[in-house]
Amino acid sequence: MSATDGRERVAVSDHETFNQIVRRLDFEQITQRMVTAFRSSISGYRRLPELLIEGNIVDIVEHNLEVFRSTTLAGREPADVELEPFRVSARVRAGEGMPLEDLLHAYRLGGRLAWKAVVDAARPAERDGLLVGAELLMRYIDTVSATVAQAYLDARQHVVSEDERRLRVLLRALCEDDGPLMADTSSLASHAGIPVAERYRPFALTIPGEGAIRHGQMAADLRAQRILALTEGDRVSGLLAEGQELRPPPGTLLAVDALTPRGALTAVLERVRLVVDVGRQLG
């Protein structure tokens, strides 16, 4: 027998040893441990209603454990159809506003609890199978986590794109409509939490050296303060209602014009954008 044959027999033996451990696991008990841990240590899960936890969350944990069990025993990677429930769950969590880090935290925490259950279930003579099992579990968690993250980001991008579209429609309407606001414009403002006023102060700002991601974050922070702000690559511009103030971080180039009536805002908004662009070019 060659050395290669010997290594292959050991590997097969260790894999089968790990399979024996997996077959003895109490997956119902592990599910309850995971759900309890999610609720106690992850803020995004603490905010979920009990009915959702006992329904959808328990279902996805059970599916996760079943896919791990079946793929491990069969010695194969998860099939795409088996990964689809994770994508669906990630899209739902994204729609609910759960942070991605909370969602991925749950999968990592679940992996640690599953591994603890494996170690606790291993008999002294089965310890050699744990090394193979650790590699299988880590690879499985990597696959599922990547699937979840991509589905979440795709869903959030759709939501963000739709929100941006609505805000741009609102900005254009406030800049161009000088009469009573249309009902749909008022509805957009209400949905976004933007105060409706007769006059606004157009503004533009940029953080030299920062790119689109940082400016997108700043626009989102301003909108959280009920300020109509939109990202434009490496610049943010928008409208300040009377009484609203900007407090940009140090080093920000900022241009703010005077209160201007609705319907006359377009030219003034373009002017503050130009001022900021020129200031950036001049350093």
Short mmCIF file of C-alpha atoms in Angstrom, two decimals:
data_model
loop_
_atom_site.label_atom_id
_atom_site.label_comp_id
_atom_site.label_asym_id
_atom_site.label_seq_id
_atom_site.Cartn_x
_atom_site.Cartn_y
_atom_site.Cartn_z
CA MET A 1 0.00 0.00 0.00
CA SER A 2 1.36 3.43 -0.90
CA ALA A 3 1.61 6.41 1.50
CA THR A 4 -1.10 8.15 -0.54
CA ASP A 5 -3.50 5.22 -0.04
CA GLY A 6 -2.86 5.39 3.67
CA ARG A 7 -3.62 9.10 3.89
CA GLU A 8 -6.84 8.64 1.88
CA ARG A 9 -8.00 5.84 4.19
CA VAL A 10 -7.32 8.00 7.25
CA ALA A 11 -9.22 10.91 5.69
CA VAL A 12 -12.19 8.72 4.84
CA SER A 13 -12.14 7.23 8.31
CA ASP A 14 -12.02 10.65 9.99
CA HIS A 15 -14.86 11.92 7.81
CA GLU A 16 -17.00 8.93 8.71
CA THR A 17 -16.14 9.46 12.38
CA PHE A 18 -17.38 13.04 12.11
CA ASN A 19 -20.53 11.80 10.38
CA GLN A 20 -21.21 9.50 13.33
CA ILE A 21 -21.02 12.51 15.66
CA VAL A 22 -23.37 14.51 13.43
CA ARG A 23 -25.93 11.69 13.38
CA ARG A 24 -26.14 11.80 17.19
CA LEU A 25 -26.73 15.56 17.48
CA ASP A 26 -30.00 16.78 18.96
CA PHE A 27 -30.88 19.40 16.34
CA GLU A 28 -34.07 20.47 18.10
CA GLN A 29 -32.09 21.35 21.19
CA ILE A 30 -29.43 23.16 19.14
CA THR A 31 -32.16 25.18 17.41
CA GLN A 32 -33.53 26.40 20.73
CA ARG A 33 -30.04 27.28 21.97
CA MET A 34 -29.38 29.31 18.84
CA VAL A 35 -32.66 31.22 18.93
CA THR A 36 -32.19 32.01 22.63
CA ALA A 37 -28.64 33.22 21.97
CA PHE A 38 -29.75 35.41 19.05
CA ARG A 39 -32.35 37.14 21.20
CA SER A 40 -30.02 37.66 24.16
CA SER A 41 -26.90 38.87 22.36
CA ILE A 42 -27.93 40.49 19.03
CA SER A 43 -29.88 43.75 19.19
CA GLY A 44 -31.48 43.27 15.77
CA TYR A 45 -33.09 40.04 16.95
CA ARG A 46 -34.21 41.49 20.28
CA ARG A 47 -36.34 43.97 18.34
CA LEU A 48 -38.16 41.25 16.40
CA PRO A 49 -41.64 40.28 17.66
CA GLU A 50 -41.96 36.97 19.48
CA LEU A 51 -44.34 35.58 16.85
CA LEU A 52 -41.73 36.14 14.13
CA ILE A 53 -38.98 34.56 16.23
CA GLU A 54 -41.05 31.45 16.91
CA GLY A 55 -42.06 31.22 13.26
CA ASN A 56 -39.74 32.44 10.54
CA ILE A 57 -36.52 32.59 12.58
CA VAL A 58 -36.94 29.09 14.02
CA ASP A 59 -37.76 27.79 10.53
CA ILE A 60 -34.60 29.24 8.98
CA VAL A 61 -32.42 27.93 11.84
CA GLU A 62 -33.92 24.45 11.42
CA HIS A 63 -33.34 24.63 7.66
CA ASN A 64 -29.76 25.76 8.23
CA LEU A 65 -29.02 22.81 10.50
CA GLU A 66 -30.73 20.36 8.16
CA VAL A 67 -28.72 21.55 5.15
CA PHE A 68 -25.51 21.26 7.16
CA ARG A 69 -26.47 17.75 8.30
CA SER A 70 -27.47 16.48 4.87
CA THR A 71 -24.52 18.00 2.99
CA THR A 72 -22.03 16.76 5.57
CA LEU A 73 -23.35 13.21 5.56
CA ALA A 74 -23.46 13.18 1.75
CA GLY A 75 -20.02 14.80 1.38
CA ARG A 76 -21.24 17.52 -0.98
CA GLU A 77 -21.67 21.29 -1.23
CA PRO A 78 -25.11 22.88 -0.64
CA ALA A 79 -27.30 22.94 -3.75
CA ASP A 80 -28.63 26.26 -5.00
CA VAL A 81 -32.21 25.26 -4.12
CA GLU A 82 -31.07 24.62 -0.54
CA LEU A 83 -29.52 28.11 -0.35
CA GLU A 84 -32.62 29.91 -1.65
CA PRO A 85 -34.40 30.05 1.77
CA PHE A 86 -31.34 31.89 3.14
CA ARG A 87 -31.65 34.45 0.34
CA VAL A 88 -35.36 34.92 1.01
CA SER A 89 -34.73 35.37 4.74
CA ALA A 90 -31.93 37.87 4.08
CA ARG A 91 -34.17 39.92 1.80
CA VAL A 92 -36.89 39.98 4.46
CA ARG A 93 -34.43 41.08 7.17
CA ALA A 94 -33.10 43.78 4.83
CA GLY A 95 -36.64 45.04 4.24
CA GLU A 96 -37.19 45.17 8.01
CA GLY A 97 -34.08 47.30 8.40
CA MET A 98 -32.00 44.79 10.35
CA PRO A 99 -28.29 45.73 10.01
CA LEU A 100 -26.23 43.33 7.91
CA GLU A 101 -23.72 42.95 10.74
CA ASP A 102 -26.50 41.65 13.03
CA LEU A 103 -27.60 39.15 10.41
CA LEU A 104 -24.08 37.83 9.80
CA HIS A 105 -23.45 37.82 13.55
CA ALA A 106 -26.33 35.36 13.89
CA TYR A 107 -24.81 32.97 11.34
CA ARG A 108 -21.38 33.15 12.98
CA LEU A 109 -22.87 32.68 16.43
CA GLY A 110 -24.93 29.78 15.13
CA GLY A 111 -21.77 28.21 13.75
CA ARG A 112 -20.01 28.49 17.11
CA LEU A 113 -22.96 26.93 18.94
CA ALA A 114 -23.15 24.11 16.40
CA TRP A 115 -19.44 23.44 16.83
CA LYS A 116 -19.79 23.38 20.63
CA ALA A 117 -22.58 20.81 20.25
CA VAL A 118 -20.34 18.70 18.02
CA VAL A 119 -17.42 18.83 20.47
CA ASP A 120 -19.69 17.99 23.41
CA ALA A 121 -21.14 15.02 21.51
CA ALA A 122 -17.76 13.61 20.45
CA ARG A 123 -16.54 10.57 22.35
CA PRO A 124 -12.85 10.27 23.30
CA ALA A 125 -12.21 7.79 20.49
CA GLU A 126 -13.80 10.19 17.96
CA ARG A 127 -11.57 13.20 18.60
CA ASP A 128 -9.61 12.62 15.38
CA GLY A 129 -12.79 13.32 13.41
CA LEU A 130 -13.10 16.83 14.84
CA LEU A 131 -10.33 18.27 12.66
CA VAL A 132 -12.17 17.22 9.52
CA GLY A 133 -15.41 18.48 11.02
CA ALA A 134 -13.98 21.92 11.80
CA GLU A 135 -12.97 22.38 8.16
CA LEU A 136 -16.36 21.21 6.89
CA LEU A 137 -18.26 23.51 9.25
CA MET A 138 -16.13 26.57 8.47
CA ARG A 139 -16.52 25.99 4.74
CA TYR A 140 -20.26 25.61 5.15
CA ILE A 141 -20.55 28.81 7.20
CA ASP A 142 -18.50 30.68 4.57
CA THR A 143 -20.83 29.51 1.81
CA VAL A 144 -24.04 30.39 3.64
CA SER A 145 -22.71 33.74 4.93
CA ALA A 146 -21.63 34.81 1.45
CA THR A 147 -25.05 33.84 0.07
CA VAL A 148 -26.83 35.79 2.81
CA ALA A 149 -24.64 38.89 2.46
CA GLN A 150 -25.12 39.09 -1.31
CA ALA A 151 -28.89 38.68 -1.08
CA TYR A 152 -29.08 41.31 1.67
CA LEU A 153 -26.96 43.83 -0.27
CA ASP A 154 -28.98 43.27 -3.45
CA ALA A 155 -32.21 43.89 -1.54
CA ARG A 156 -30.89 47.00 0.22
CA GLN A 157 -29.62 48.41 -3.07
CA HIS A 158 -33.10 48.08 -4.52
CA VAL A 159 -34.62 49.85 -1.50
CA VAL A 160 -32.00 52.61 -1.55
CA SER A 161 -32.39 53.13 -5.29
CA GLU A 162 -36.16 53.47 -4.94
CA ASP A 163 -35.80 55.89 -2.01
CA GLU A 164 -33.28 57.96 -3.97
CA ARG A 165 -35.64 58.09 -6.94
CA ARG A 166 -38.49 59.38 -4.76
CA LEU A 167 -36.26 61.99 -3.12
CA ARG A 168 -35.06 63.27 -6.48
CA VAL A 169 -38.67 63.62 -7.63
CA LEU A 170 -39.42 65.53 -4.42
CA LEU A 171 -36.39 67.81 -4.82
CA ARG A 172 -37.35 68.65 -8.39
CA ALA A 173 -40.94 69.37 -7.40
CA LEU A 174 -39.94 71.68 -4.53
CA CYS A 175 -37.50 73.52 -6.78
CA GLU A 176 -39.87 74.00 -9.73
CA ASP A 177 -43.46 74.14 -8.39
CA ASP A 178 -44.29 77.65 -7.19
CA GLY A 179 -47.99 77.06 -6.50
CA PRO A 180 -49.77 74.78 -4.06
CA LEU A 181 -48.02 71.42 -3.77
CA MET A 182 -49.50 68.51 -5.64
CA ALA A 183 -50.94 65.78 -3.44
CA ASP A 184 -48.30 63.28 -4.53
CA THR A 185 -45.50 65.75 -3.71
CA SER A 186 -46.92 66.30 -0.21
CA SER A 187 -47.16 62.53 0.18
CA LEU A 188 -43.51 62.09 -0.85
CA ALA A 189 -42.42 64.76 1.65
CA SER A 190 -44.46 63.17 4.42
CA HIS A 191 -43.10 59.70 3.65
CA ALA A 192 -39.52 60.99 3.75
CA GLY A 193 -40.11 63.11 6.86
CA ILE A 194 -39.14 66.30 5.01
CA PRO A 195 -40.89 69.46 6.25
CA VAL A 196 -42.95 71.29 3.62
CA ALA A 197 -42.23 75.04 3.56
CA GLU A 198 -42.74 78.04 1.31
CA ARG A 199 -39.00 78.80 1.26
CA TYR A 200 -35.80 76.76 1.52
CA ARG A 201 -32.06 77.43 1.66
CA PRO A 202 -30.24 75.46 -1.07
CA PHE A 203 -26.92 73.96 0.03
CA ALA A 204 -24.07 71.86 -1.32
CA LEU A 205 -21.10 70.32 0.44
CA THR A 206 -18.15 68.07 -0.22
CA ILE A 207 -15.47 66.39 1.86
CA PRO A 208 -12.20 66.70 -0.10
CA GLY A 209 -10.46 63.39 -0.54
CA GLU A 210 -13.56 61.30 0.23
CA GLY A 211 -15.48 59.28 -2.35
CA ALA A 212 -19.04 58.31 -3.07
CA ILE A 213 -19.46 55.98 -0.08
CA ARG A 214 -18.60 58.65 2.52
CA HIS A 215 -20.81 61.22 0.79
CA GLY A 216 -23.65 58.72 0.61
CA GLN A 217 -23.33 58.17 4.36
CA MET A 218 -23.42 61.91 4.98
CA ALA A 219 -26.55 62.33 2.85
CA ALA A 220 -28.23 59.53 4.80
CA ASP A 221 -27.23 61.14 8.12
CA LEU A 222 -28.75 64.45 7.00
CA ARG A 223 -31.97 62.76 5.92
CA ALA A 224 -32.18 61.19 9.37
CA GLN A 225 -32.33 64.80 10.62
CA ARG A 226 -35.27 65.47 8.24
CA ILE A 227 -33.04 67.45 5.85
CA LEU A 228 -33.62 66.86 2.14
CA ALA A 229 -30.13 65.76 1.02
CA LEU A 230 -29.03 63.74 -1.99
CA THR A 231 -25.65 62.30 -2.84
CA GLU A 232 -24.08 63.24 -6.18
CA GLY A 233 -20.95 61.13 -6.28
CA ASP A 234 -18.36 63.15 -4.35
CA ARG A 235 -20.84 65.90 -3.40
CA VAL A 236 -24.07 66.26 -1.42
CA SER A 237 -26.71 68.88 -2.15
CA GLY A 238 -30.24 69.63 -1.04
CA LEU A 239 -32.61 72.02 0.71
CA LEU A 240 -32.77 73.32 4.26
CA ALA A 241 -36.15 74.27 5.64
CA GLU A 242 -36.34 77.36 7.85
CA GLY A 243 -34.76 76.62 11.23
CA GLN A 244 -32.69 73.66 9.99
CA GLU A 245 -28.91 73.87 10.41
CA LEU A 246 -25.96 71.95 9.00
CA ARG A 247 -23.14 70.79 11.26
CA PRO A 248 -20.66 69.20 8.86
CA PRO A 249 -17.42 67.61 10.06
CA PRO A 250 -14.18 69.63 10.04
CA GLY A 251 -12.61 70.03 6.61
CA THR A 252 -15.95 70.07 4.76
CA LEU A 253 -16.45 72.58 1.96
CA LEU A 254 -19.96 73.99 2.38
CA ALA A 255 -22.05 76.52 0.46
CA VAL A 256 -25.46 77.65 1.72
CA ASP A 257 -27.59 80.30 0.05
CA ALA A 258 -30.38 82.50 1.40
CA LEU A 259 -33.98 81.45 1.91
CA THR A 260 -35.52 81.22 -1.55
CA PRO A 261 -39.18 80.67 -2.49
CA ARG A 262 -40.24 77.38 -4.02
CA GLY A 263 -40.28 77.56 -7.79
CA ALA A 264 -37.11 79.69 -7.85
CA LEU A 265 -34.78 77.18 -6.24
CA THR A 266 -33.34 75.42 -9.29
CA ALA A 267 -30.91 78.18 -10.32
CA VAL A 268 -29.85 78.85 -6.72
CA LEU A 269 -29.20 75.14 -6.10
CA GLU A 270 -27.02 75.00 -9.21
CA ARG A 271 -25.12 78.05 -7.94
CA VAL A 272 -24.18 76.48 -4.58
CA ARG A 273 -23.11 73.30 -6.37
CA LEU A 274 -20.86 75.39 -8.61
CA VAL A 275 -19.38 77.24 -5.62
CA VAL A 276 -18.47 73.97 -3.90
CA ASP A 277 -16.98 72.53 -7.10
CA VAL A 278 -14.85 75.62 -7.64
CA GLY A 279 -13.75 75.61 -4.00
CA ARG A 280 -12.67 72.00 -4.30
CA GLN A 281 -10.68 72.72 -7.46
CA LEU A 282 -8.95 75.68 -5.80
CA GLY A 283 -8.17 73.68 -2.70
#
